[in-house]
Amino acid sequence: MTTQSRTADSPPRLEVSGLTVTFGGLTAVDDVSFTVGDGETVALIGPNGAGKTTVFNAVCGLVRARRGQVRVDGAPAPSSATGLLGAGVSRTLQGLGLFDRLTVLENVLVPLTGTSPRRPRRRTPGGSRARALGLDTARETLAALGLGDLAAVPAGTLPYPERKRVALARALVTRPRLLLLDEPAGGLGPADIDRLAGTVRDVSGAGCSVLLVEHHVDFVTDVADRVVVLDFGHVIAAGTPDEVRRDPAVEEAYLGVPAGTGASEETA
Amino acid sequence: MERLVFLLSTGLARGAVLALFALSLVIVYRAARVVNFAQAALAVVPVYVAFAITSATGSYWLGLAAALATGALLGTVVERRLMRLVPQDNPLAGIIVAIGLVMVLQAGLAIAFGPDHRPVHAPFPQRPLEVGGVGLMSPYDLFVLVVAAVVMGGLALLFNRTSLGLQLRAAAFAPETSRLLGVRVPRMVTLGWTLSIATAALAALLLVPTGLGLDPHAADVLFVNAFAAAVVGGLDSPAGALVAGLSVGVLVALVTGYASAAAAPPAVLALLTVVLLVRPQGLFAAREARTA
Ligand SMILES: Nc1ncnc2c1ncn2[C@@H]1O[C@H](COP(=O)(O)OP(=O)(O)OP(=O)(O)O)[C@@H](O)[C@H]1O
Ligand SMILES: [Mg+2]
């Protein structure tokens, strides 16, 4: 059920195979497999309750898989926060999860303070305090997202779109190789969504792989190289945004019209 | 007028000790969301150690270093071996454990050292300096002010200017989010206790020569006044602890000087009541509480 056959020998950045997650008697995710290659952007879509967030949480070790595997660069994905950061995996948090009382700059510095081998070296010869704190990296990241002028402002005082960008900056500051975005376009207006799409393209252009959970169809079509459609915990379709849009199984899942043939077992 | 100047300057020195102790309460409250009712007993144990070291070696400074080290160690051990095991779902549990700890520590000290006051000598003279015929604070008061200022300045730098300080603040404001970002939250809670009890021990050590001497209850009144100051300041605010600590110190000095020592506790209580009536969250409290 792997959705892309890769020609390269190197393992994909993210490989989810046979992932099954249950909550009590409910199978929220059932035998889901897909990959995200280097610099590729994959969107996970599907109706409400399809299991998207659960897949996402299993990838970051927040829920335990009953069966199946999650591999990052060929190795089993670490489940601890520091382990994931160390493996170059970064995510935005549900409900933003900003520190309202810390400044924008401090918010973005927090992930650099943990012990991760990927953070800027602490004791570079002649390394300044600024270097030790990762200040340069943090300021660069803020500038890249147009937040440079807001560095000293408490995050809690910003309007929602800016807060959302701070959350994105905080995920990007560790220079991840795999970025997990939980509904990044949620609650944003068209202008901010365009800007977000630009950022996602920049990030993936720089070689970072992106897995995003998103409801906003235009945004997904805009940024995703491939789309994986979930329904009732199964992968019911996968392919480019256009292929997926033409897939009758997808239409059925979204419109809830039984199209005569079997239910959602069918895969692309 | 001369009397007022004298009372104000001594009040400031007492207030600096109060502010330091209030700051220690704020640090542990931020880190662990507990009001540590065992703070006074925990602060006095290191002072006994300092007293023993100073008696044995004749050096005040060795005693001071020993007090800081013992306070840090005590804070660490109490968090790791005791407070960490207290169930978090009921805030009363932590308070009851703290009160039990007070009983054990104070009884232990009384058994080990006896219940009597032990006179403690200050490292500097305690007679007021005179400037232009007006009695001001004593050299020891000046020493207390300088030490308190240096320690508070150092803590402010630690919390606001270092990577460790950022982790301490992040873990205090939103522990779950911090954990997901790779901050070792349990370690930060321990460190909060370490810093807090070391600071409290220093405050108690600075206080003892100005009081009746050292006994197991030597820091009890300090705790009560500092707790009032911390609450007035907002419990969560280092700046609030500083301002309210100095204010309570000056208030106590003025009331004691112009009325009587017996009038000081009701005056502090009145201040606390007024502030809580006007601004229940304290003078310097942040607008919103802790998030996930
Ligand atoms: N912690 C949990 N305990 C029990 N059931 C859960 C839990 N998390 C999710 N579920 C259930 O698993 C199923 C999949 O949920 P999930 O949140 O992954 O869906 P989703 O695709 O993200 O939906 P939405 O688009 O509404 O966010 C749902 O039926 C949900 O009720
Ligand atoms: Mg969801």
Coordinates of C-alpha atoms and ligand atoms in Angstrom, one line a residue:
Chain A
M1 CA 0.0 0.0 0.0
T2 CA 3.1 2.2 -0.2
T3 CA 2.0 5.2 -2.2
Q4 CA 5.2 6.0 -4.0
S5 CA 7.8 3.7 -5.4
R6 CA 11.2 5.4 -4.9
T7 CA 13.9 4.9 -7.4
A8 CA 16.7 6.0 -5.1
D9 CA 18.3 3.5 -2.8
S10 CA 18.4 5.8 0.2
P11 CA 15.6 5.3 2.7
P12 CA 12.8 7.9 2.5
R13 CA 12.9 10.7 5.0
L14 CA 9.7 9.4 6.6
E15 CA 8.3 6.0 6.2
V16 CA 5.1 4.9 7.8
S17 CA 4.3 1.3 7.2
G18 CA 1.3 -0.8 8.4
L19 CA 0.6 1.8 11.1
T20 CA -2.4 0.8 13.3
V21 CA -3.5 2.7 16.3
T22 CA -6.4 1.8 18.6
F23 CA -8.2 3.6 21.4
G24 CA -9.9 1.0 23.5
G25 CA -12.1 -0.8 21.0
L26 CA -11.9 1.9 18.3
T27 CA -9.4 1.4 15.5
A28 CA -8.6 5.0 14.7
V29 CA -5.8 4.2 12.2
D30 CA -5.8 0.9 10.4
D31 CA -2.8 -0.4 8.4
V32 CA -1.7 3.0 7.0
S33 CA 1.4 3.2 4.9
F34 CA 2.9 6.1 3.1
T35 CA 6.3 7.8 2.6
V36 CA 7.6 11.3 2.5
G37 CA 10.7 11.7 0.4
D38 CA 13.6 14.2 0.7
G39 CA 12.2 17.7 0.1
E40 CA 8.8 16.4 -0.6
T41 CA 5.6 17.9 0.8
V42 CA 2.8 15.4 1.6
A43 CA -0.6 16.4 2.8
L44 CA -2.8 14.2 4.9
I45 CA -6.4 14.9 4.3
G46 CA -9.7 13.3 5.0
P47 CA -13.1 13.9 6.7
N48 CA -13.5 14.7 10.3
G49 CA -12.4 11.8 12.6
A50 CA -10.6 10.1 9.7
G51 CA -7.5 9.6 11.8
K52 CA -5.2 12.3 10.5
T53 CA -4.2 13.8 13.8
T54 CA -3.7 10.3 15.2
V55 CA -1.2 9.4 12.4
F56 CA 0.5 12.7 13.1
N57 CA 0.7 12.0 16.8
A58 CA 2.0 8.5 16.2
V59 CA 4.8 9.9 14.0
C60 CA 5.9 12.2 16.9
G61 CA 5.5 9.5 19.5
L62 CA 2.6 11.1 21.2
V63 CA 0.4 8.0 20.8
R64 CA 1.7 4.5 20.7
A65 CA 1.2 2.4 17.6
R66 CA -0.4 -1.0 18.1
R67 CA 1.2 -2.3 14.9
G68 CA 3.4 -1.0 12.2
Q69 CA 6.4 1.2 12.1
V70 CA 7.5 4.8 11.7
R71 CA 11.0 5.3 10.3
V72 CA 12.9 8.5 9.9
D73 CA 15.8 8.2 7.5
G74 CA 15.6 4.5 7.8
A75 CA 15.8 4.3 11.6
P76 CA 12.9 3.8 14.0
A77 CA 11.5 7.2 14.9
P78 CA 12.5 8.3 18.4
S79 CA 9.6 8.9 20.8
S80 CA 11.1 11.4 23.1
A81 CA 11.0 15.1 22.4
T82 CA 14.8 15.5 22.5
G83 CA 15.2 12.4 20.4
L84 CA 12.9 13.7 17.7
L85 CA 14.7 17.1 17.7
G86 CA 18.0 15.2 17.5
A87 CA 16.7 13.3 14.5
G88 CA 15.8 16.5 12.8
V89 CA 12.1 16.2 13.3
S90 CA 10.1 19.3 14.3
R91 CA 6.4 20.0 14.7
T92 CA 4.0 22.8 15.4
L93 CA 1.8 22.2 18.4
Q94 CA -2.0 22.0 18.5
G95 CA -3.5 25.4 19.6
L96 CA -0.2 27.0 18.9
G97 CA 1.2 26.3 22.4
L98 CA 3.2 29.6 22.5
F99 CA 4.6 30.9 25.8
D100 CA 2.4 34.0 26.0
R101 CA 4.6 35.7 28.6
L102 CA 7.9 35.2 26.8
T103 CA 8.9 37.4 23.9
V104 CA 8.7 36.2 20.3
L105 CA 12.5 35.8 20.3
E106 CA 12.5 33.8 23.6
N107 CA 9.7 31.6 22.2
V108 CA 11.8 30.7 19.2
L109 CA 14.9 30.2 21.4
V110 CA 13.3 27.6 23.7
P111 CA 13.8 24.6 21.3
L112 CA 17.5 25.5 20.9
T113 CA 18.1 25.3 24.7
G114 CA 17.4 21.5 24.9
T115 CA 20.2 19.0 24.3
S116 CA 20.0 18.3 20.7
P117 CA 23.1 17.5 18.5
R118 CA 21.6 19.7 15.8
R119 CA 21.6 22.9 17.7
P120 CA 24.4 25.4 17.2
R121 CA 27.6 24.4 19.0
R122 CA 27.9 25.7 22.5
R123 CA 31.6 26.0 22.9
T124 CA 32.8 27.1 19.5
P125 CA 36.2 28.7 19.8
G126 CA 35.6 32.3 20.5
G127 CA 31.9 31.5 20.6
S128 CA 29.9 34.4 22.2
R129 CA 27.0 34.2 24.5
A130 CA 24.8 35.0 21.6
R131 CA 26.2 32.0 19.8
A132 CA 25.7 29.8 22.8
L133 CA 22.0 30.8 23.0
G134 CA 21.5 30.3 19.3
L135 CA 20.5 33.9 19.0
D136 CA 21.8 34.3 15.5
T137 CA 19.8 31.3 14.2
A138 CA 16.7 32.5 16.0
R139 CA 17.0 36.0 14.6
E140 CA 17.6 34.7 11.1
T141 CA 14.5 32.5 11.3
L142 CA 12.3 35.4 12.6
A143 CA 13.6 37.6 9.8
A144 CA 12.8 35.0 7.2
L145 CA 9.2 34.8 8.4
G146 CA 8.9 38.6 8.6
L147 CA 8.8 38.6 12.3
G148 CA 12.2 40.4 12.9
D149 CA 10.5 43.6 14.2
L150 CA 8.4 41.7 16.7
A151 CA 11.3 39.9 18.4
A152 CA 11.0 41.8 21.7
V153 CA 7.2 41.7 21.9
P154 CA 5.5 39.3 24.3
A155 CA 4.0 36.5 22.1
G156 CA 0.6 36.7 23.9
T157 CA 0.0 40.2 22.7
L158 CA 0.2 39.4 19.0
P159 CA -2.8 39.0 16.7
Y160 CA -3.6 35.4 15.7
P161 CA -1.9 35.3 12.3
E162 CA 1.4 36.5 13.8
R163 CA 1.2 34.1 16.6
K164 CA 0.7 31.3 14.1
R165 CA 3.9 32.5 12.3
V166 CA 5.8 32.5 15.6
A167 CA 4.7 28.9 16.1
L168 CA 6.0 28.1 12.6
A169 CA 9.3 30.0 13.3
R170 CA 9.7 27.9 16.5
A171 CA 9.3 24.7 14.5
L172 CA 11.8 25.9 11.8
V173 CA 14.5 27.3 14.1
T174 CA 16.0 23.8 14.8
R175 CA 16.6 23.6 11.0
P176 CA 14.5 20.4 10.7
R177 CA 14.8 17.8 8.0
L178 CA 11.3 16.7 8.5
L179 CA 8.6 19.3 9.4
L180 CA 5.2 18.2 10.8
L181 CA 2.5 20.9 10.5
D182 CA -0.9 20.5 12.2
E183 CA -3.5 22.5 10.3
P184 CA -1.0 25.3 9.5
A185 CA -3.7 27.3 7.5
G186 CA -6.4 26.9 10.1
G187 CA -7.9 30.3 11.0
L188 CA -5.9 32.2 8.5
G189 CA -7.2 34.6 5.8
P190 CA -6.2 34.4 2.1
A191 CA -3.2 36.7 2.3
D192 CA -1.7 34.9 5.3
I193 CA -2.4 31.5 3.6
D194 CA -0.5 32.7 0.5
R195 CA 2.4 33.8 2.7
L196 CA 2.3 30.4 4.5
A197 CA 2.4 28.6 1.1
G198 CA 5.4 30.6 0.2
T199 CA 7.2 29.6 3.4
V200 CA 6.4 26.0 3.0
R201 CA 7.7 26.1 -0.6
D202 CA 10.9 27.8 0.6
V203 CA 11.4 25.2 3.3
S204 CA 10.9 22.3 1.0
G205 CA 13.0 23.9 -1.6
A206 CA 15.8 23.9 0.9
G207 CA 15.5 20.1 1.2
C208 CA 13.2 19.8 4.2
S209 CA 10.4 17.3 3.9
V210 CA 7.0 18.4 5.1
L211 CA 4.0 16.3 6.3
L212 CA 1.0 18.4 6.9
V213 CA -2.5 17.8 8.1
E214 CA -4.9 20.3 6.5
H215 CA -8.5 20.8 5.7
H216 CA -7.9 23.8 3.4
V217 CA -8.2 22.3 -0.1
D218 CA -6.7 25.2 -2.1
F219 CA -3.8 25.4 0.2
V220 CA -3.1 21.7 -0.1
T221 CA -3.4 21.8 -3.9
D222 CA -1.0 24.7 -3.9
V223 CA 1.8 23.3 -1.8
A224 CA 1.6 19.5 -1.7
D225 CA 3.5 17.2 -4.0
R226 CA 1.4 14.3 -3.0
V227 CA -1.8 13.9 -1.0
V228 CA -2.8 10.9 1.2
V229 CA -6.5 10.6 1.8
L230 CA -7.7 8.9 5.0
D231 CA -11.2 7.8 5.8
F232 CA -12.2 5.7 8.8
G233 CA -8.5 5.1 9.5
H234 CA -7.8 3.7 6.1
V235 CA -5.8 5.2 3.2
I236 CA -8.5 5.4 0.5
A237 CA -6.5 7.3 -2.1
A238 CA -3.1 8.7 -2.7
G239 CA -1.4 10.6 -5.5
T240 CA -0.9 14.1 -6.8
P241 CA -3.5 16.6 -5.8
D242 CA -5.1 16.4 -9.2
E243 CA -5.2 12.6 -9.2
V244 CA -6.7 12.6 -5.8
R245 CA -9.3 15.1 -6.7
R246 CA -10.5 13.0 -9.6
D247 CA -10.7 9.9 -7.5
P248 CA -14.3 8.7 -7.0
A249 CA -13.5 7.1 -3.7
V250 CA -12.5 10.5 -2.4
E251 CA -15.6 12.2 -3.6
E252 CA -17.6 9.5 -1.9
A253 CA -15.8 9.8 1.4
Y254 CA -16.3 13.6 1.4
L255 CA -19.9 13.6 0.2
G256 CA -20.9 10.5 2.0
V257 CA -22.7 9.1 -1.1
P258 CA -22.4 5.4 -1.4
A259 CA -21.3 5.0 -5.0
G260 CA -22.7 1.6 -5.5
T261 CA -19.4 -0.2 -5.2
G262 CA -17.8 -1.4 -2.0
A263 CA -17.1 1.0 0.8
S264 CA -13.8 2.6 1.7
E265 CA -11.6 -0.5 1.6
E266 CA -10.5 0.4 -1.9
T267 CA -7.2 2.0 -2.3
A268 CA -5.7 4.0 -5.1
Chain B
M1 CA 13.0 63.7 61.2
E2 CA 16.3 62.1 62.3
R3 CA 14.3 59.2 63.7
L4 CA 12.4 58.9 60.4
V5 CA 15.6 58.7 58.4
F6 CA 17.0 56.1 60.7
L7 CA 13.9 54.0 60.6
L8 CA 13.7 54.3 56.9
S9 CA 17.3 53.2 56.4
T10 CA 17.1 50.3 58.8
G11 CA 13.7 49.3 57.3
L12 CA 15.4 49.2 53.9
A13 CA 18.0 46.7 55.2
R14 CA 15.3 44.5 56.9
G15 CA 13.3 44.9 53.7
A16 CA 16.1 43.6 51.6
V17 CA 16.2 40.4 53.6
L18 CA 12.4 40.1 53.3
A19 CA 12.6 40.7 49.6
L20 CA 15.3 38.0 49.3
F21 CA 13.1 35.5 51.2
A22 CA 10.0 36.5 49.3
L23 CA 12.0 36.0 46.1
S24 CA 12.8 32.5 47.2
L25 CA 9.1 31.8 47.7
V26 CA 8.4 33.2 44.2
I27 CA 11.1 31.0 42.7
V28 CA 9.7 27.8 44.1
Y29 CA 6.1 28.8 43.4
R30 CA 7.0 29.4 39.8
A31 CA 8.9 26.2 39.4
A32 CA 6.5 23.9 41.2
R33 CA 3.3 25.8 41.7
V34 CA 3.5 25.3 45.5
V35 CA 3.5 27.8 48.3
N36 CA 6.2 26.1 50.3
F37 CA 5.1 26.3 54.0
A38 CA 8.4 24.5 54.9
Q39 CA 10.5 27.4 53.6
A40 CA 11.4 28.8 57.1
A41 CA 12.4 25.4 58.6
L42 CA 14.3 24.5 55.4
A43 CA 16.1 27.9 55.6
V44 CA 17.1 27.5 59.3
V45 CA 18.8 24.1 58.9
P46 CA 21.6 25.6 56.7
V47 CA 22.0 28.5 59.2
Y48 CA 22.8 25.9 61.9
V49 CA 25.4 24.4 59.6
A50 CA 26.9 27.8 59.0
F51 CA 26.9 28.4 62.8
A52 CA 28.7 25.2 63.4
I53 CA 31.3 25.9 60.6
T54 CA 31.9 29.4 61.8
S55 CA 32.3 28.2 65.4
A56 CA 34.7 25.6 64.4
T57 CA 36.8 27.6 61.9
G58 CA 36.3 31.2 63.2
S59 CA 35.4 32.2 59.6
Y60 CA 32.1 33.9 58.9
W61 CA 32.7 33.5 55.2
L62 CA 33.2 29.7 55.3
G63 CA 29.9 29.6 57.3
L64 CA 28.2 31.7 54.6
A65 CA 29.4 29.4 51.8
A66 CA 28.3 26.4 53.8
A67 CA 24.9 27.8 54.3
L68 CA 24.5 28.4 50.5
A69 CA 25.7 24.9 49.7
T70 CA 23.6 23.2 52.4
G71 CA 20.5 25.2 51.2
A72 CA 21.1 24.2 47.6
L73 CA 21.6 20.5 48.6
L74 CA 18.6 20.5 50.9
G75 CA 16.3 22.1 48.2
T76 CA 17.5 19.5 45.7
V77 CA 17.0 16.5 48.0
V78 CA 13.6 17.7 49.3
E79 CA 12.3 18.0 45.7
R80 CA 13.8 14.8 44.4
R81 CA 13.0 12.6 47.4
L82 CA 9.9 14.1 48.8
M83 CA 7.9 16.7 46.9
R84 CA 8.2 14.9 43.6
L85 CA 6.4 11.9 45.2
V86 CA 3.4 14.1 46.4
P87 CA 0.3 13.6 44.2
Q88 CA -0.3 16.7 42.1
D89 CA -4.0 16.4 41.7
N90 CA -4.8 17.9 45.1
P91 CA -3.0 21.1 46.1
L92 CA -3.6 20.3 49.8
A93 CA -1.4 17.3 49.6
G94 CA 1.8 19.4 49.0
I95 CA 0.8 21.7 51.9
I96 CA 0.3 18.9 54.3
V97 CA 3.6 17.3 53.4
A98 CA 5.3 20.7 53.8
I99 CA 3.8 21.1 57.3
G100 CA 4.9 17.6 58.2
L101 CA 8.4 18.5 57.0
V102 CA 8.4 21.6 59.2
M103 CA 7.5 19.5 62.3
V104 CA 10.3 17.0 61.5
L105 CA 12.9 19.6 60.8
Q106 CA 12.2 21.9 63.8
A107 CA 11.9 18.9 66.2
G108 CA 15.1 17.5 64.8
L109 CA 17.0 20.8 65.2
A110 CA 15.7 21.1 68.8
I111 CA 16.9 17.6 69.6
A112 CA 20.3 18.1 68.0
F113 CA 21.1 21.6 69.1
G114 CA 18.6 22.3 71.9
P115 CA 15.7 24.7 71.9
D116 CA 17.6 27.7 73.2
H117 CA 18.6 30.9 71.4
R118 CA 22.2 30.9 70.4
P119 CA 23.6 34.3 70.0
V120 CA 25.1 34.8 66.5
H121 CA 27.7 37.5 65.8
A122 CA 27.5 39.7 62.8
P123 CA 30.6 40.0 60.6
F124 CA 30.4 43.8 60.8
P125 CA 29.5 46.2 63.6
Q126 CA 25.8 46.7 64.2
R127 CA 25.9 50.2 65.7
P128 CA 24.4 52.8 63.3
L129 CA 26.8 54.9 61.3
E130 CA 26.3 58.6 61.8
V131 CA 26.3 61.0 58.9
G132 CA 26.1 64.6 59.9
G133 CA 24.9 63.7 63.4
V134 CA 22.0 61.6 62.0
G135 CA 22.1 57.9 62.8
L136 CA 21.7 55.8 59.6
M137 CA 22.0 52.1 59.0
S138 CA 24.8 50.1 60.6
P139 CA 27.8 48.7 58.6
Y140 CA 26.1 45.3 58.9
D141 CA 22.9 46.6 57.4
L142 CA 24.9 48.0 54.6
F143 CA 26.5 44.6 54.1
V144 CA 23.1 43.0 54.1
L145 CA 21.9 45.4 51.4
V146 CA 24.9 44.8 49.2
V147 CA 24.7 41.0 49.5
A148 CA 20.9 41.1 48.8
A149 CA 21.4 43.4 45.8
V150 CA 24.2 41.2 44.4
V151 CA 22.2 38.0 44.8
M152 CA 19.0 39.4 43.3
G153 CA 21.0 40.9 40.5
G154 CA 22.7 37.5 39.9
L155 CA 19.3 35.7 39.9
A156 CA 17.8 38.3 37.5
L157 CA 20.8 37.7 35.1
L158 CA 20.4 33.9 35.4
F159 CA 16.7 33.9 34.7
N160 CA 16.6 36.6 32.0
R161 CA 19.9 36.3 30.2
T162 CA 20.9 32.7 30.1
S163 CA 19.8 29.6 28.2
L164 CA 19.2 27.9 31.5
G165 CA 17.1 30.8 32.8
L166 CA 15.0 30.6 29.6
Q167 CA 14.4 26.9 30.2
L168 CA 13.4 27.6 33.8
R169 CA 10.9 30.3 32.8
A170 CA 9.5 28.2 29.9
A171 CA 9.0 25.2 32.2
A172 CA 7.3 27.4 34.8
F173 CA 4.9 29.0 32.3
A174 CA 4.0 26.0 30.2
P175 CA 5.5 22.7 31.4
E176 CA 3.8 20.4 28.8
T177 CA 4.7 22.6 25.8
S178 CA 8.3 22.9 27.2
R179 CA 8.6 19.2 27.4
L180 CA 7.6 18.8 23.7
L181 CA 10.2 21.3 22.8
G182 CA 13.0 19.3 24.5
V183 CA 13.2 21.1 27.8
R184 CA 13.9 18.8 30.7
V185 CA 11.0 20.0 32.9
P186 CA 11.6 17.8 36.0
R187 CA 15.2 18.9 36.1
M188 CA 14.0 22.6 36.0
V189 CA 11.6 21.9 38.9
T190 CA 14.4 20.5 40.9
L191 CA 16.7 23.4 40.0
G192 CA 13.9 25.8 41.1
W193 CA 13.9 24.2 44.6
T194 CA 17.7 24.3 44.7
L195 CA 17.9 28.0 43.9
S196 CA 14.9 28.7 46.2
I197 CA 16.2 27.1 49.3
A198 CA 19.7 28.4 48.9
T199 CA 18.3 31.9 48.6
A200 CA 16.1 31.4 51.6
A201 CA 19.0 30.1 53.6
L202 CA 21.0 33.2 52.7
A203 CA 18.1 35.4 53.8
A204 CA 17.8 33.6 57.1
L205 CA 21.6 33.8 57.7
L206 CA 21.5 37.5 57.1
L207 CA 18.6 38.0 59.4
V208 CA 19.7 36.0 62.5
P209 CA 22.4 38.5 63.8
T210 CA 19.7 41.2 63.9
G211 CA 17.3 39.2 65.9
L212 CA 17.3 37.3 69.2
G213 CA 19.7 34.7 67.8
L214 CA 19.5 31.2 66.3
D215 CA 16.8 28.8 67.3
P216 CA 14.6 26.4 65.3
H217 CA 12.0 29.1 64.8
A218 CA 14.4 31.8 63.9
A219 CA 13.0 32.3 60.4
D220 CA 9.2 31.9 61.3
V221 CA 8.4 35.6 61.4
L222 CA 10.6 36.2 58.4
F223 CA 8.5 33.6 56.5
V224 CA 5.2 35.2 57.6
N225 CA 6.2 38.7 56.5
A226 CA 7.9 37.5 53.3
F227 CA 4.9 35.4 52.4
A228 CA 2.7 38.5 52.8
A229 CA 5.2 40.4 50.6
A230 CA 5.2 37.7 48.0
V231 CA 1.4 37.6 47.9
V232 CA 1.3 41.4 47.7
G233 CA 3.7 41.3 44.9
G234 CA 1.7 38.7 43.0
L235 CA 3.4 35.4 44.1
D236 CA 4.6 34.9 40.5
S237 CA 6.6 38.1 40.1
P238 CA 10.3 38.6 41.1
A239 CA 9.9 42.3 40.7
G240 CA 6.8 42.2 42.9
A241 CA 8.7 40.3 45.6
L242 CA 11.5 42.9 45.6
V243 CA 9.2 46.0 45.8
A244 CA 6.8 44.4 48.3
G245 CA 9.6 43.0 50.4
L246 CA 11.2 46.4 50.7
S247 CA 7.9 48.0 51.4
V248 CA 7.0 45.5 54.1
G249 CA 10.4 46.0 55.7
V250 CA 10.0 49.8 55.8
L251 CA 6.4 49.4 57.1
V252 CA 7.6 47.1 60.0
A253 CA 10.4 49.4 60.9
L254 CA 8.2 52.5 61.0
V255 CA 5.4 50.8 63.0
T256 CA 7.9 49.3 65.4
G257 CA 9.7 52.6 65.8
Y258 CA 6.7 54.9 66.2
A259 CA 4.2 52.5 67.8
S260 CA 5.5 49.2 69.1
A261 CA 6.8 45.9 67.9
A262 CA 3.5 44.3 68.8
A263 CA 1.8 46.5 66.2
A264 CA 3.9 45.3 63.3
P265 CA 2.2 42.0 62.5
P266 CA -1.3 43.6 62.4
A267 CA 0.1 46.4 60.2
V268 CA 1.5 43.8 57.7
L269 CA -1.8 42.0 57.8
A270 CA -3.7 45.2 57.1
L271 CA -1.4 45.9 54.1
L272 CA -2.0 42.4 52.8
T273 CA -5.8 42.7 53.3
V274 CA -6.0 46.1 51.5
V275 CA -3.9 44.9 48.6
L276 CA -6.0 41.7 48.2
L277 CA -9.2 43.7 48.4
V278 CA -8.1 46.2 45.7
R279 CA -6.1 43.8 43.5
P280 CA -6.7 40.2 44.5
Q281 CA -4.1 38.9 42.0
G282 CA -1.3 41.0 43.7
L283 CA 0.3 44.1 42.5
F284 CA 2.7 42.7 39.9
A285 CA 0.8 39.6 38.8
A286 CA 0.8 38.7 35.1
R287 CA -2.6 38.9 33.4
E288 CA -3.1 35.3 32.7
A289 CA -2.2 32.1 34.6
R290 CA -0.1 29.3 33.5
T291 CA -0.9 27.5 30.3
A292 CA -0.4 23.9 29.3
Ligands
LIG1 N1 -7.1 10.1 22.6 C1 -8.2 9.4 22.0 N2 -8.9 8.6 22.7 C2 -10.0 8.0 22.1 N3 -10.3 8.2 20.8 C3 -9.6 9.0 20.1 C4 -8.5 9.7 20.7 N4 -8.0 10.5 19.7 C5 -8.7 10.3 18.6 N5 -9.7 9.4 18.8 C6 -10.7 8.9 17.8 O1 -10.0 8.4 16.8 C7 -10.6 8.8 15.5 C8 -9.6 9.6 14.7 O2 -9.4 10.9 15.3 P1 -8.4 12.0 14.7 O3 -8.4 13.1 15.7 O4 -7.1 11.3 14.3 O5 -9.2 12.4 13.4 P2 -8.8 13.6 12.4 O6 -8.8 13.0 11.1 O7 -7.7 14.4 12.9 O8 -10.2 14.5 12.5 P3 -10.4 16.1 12.5 O9 -10.4 16.4 11.0 O10 -11.7 16.3 13.1 O11 -9.3 16.7 13.2 C9 -11.9 9.6 15.9 O12 -13.0 8.7 15.9 C10 -11.6 10.1 17.3 O13 -12.7 10.2 18.1
MG2 MG -7.4 16.4 13.7

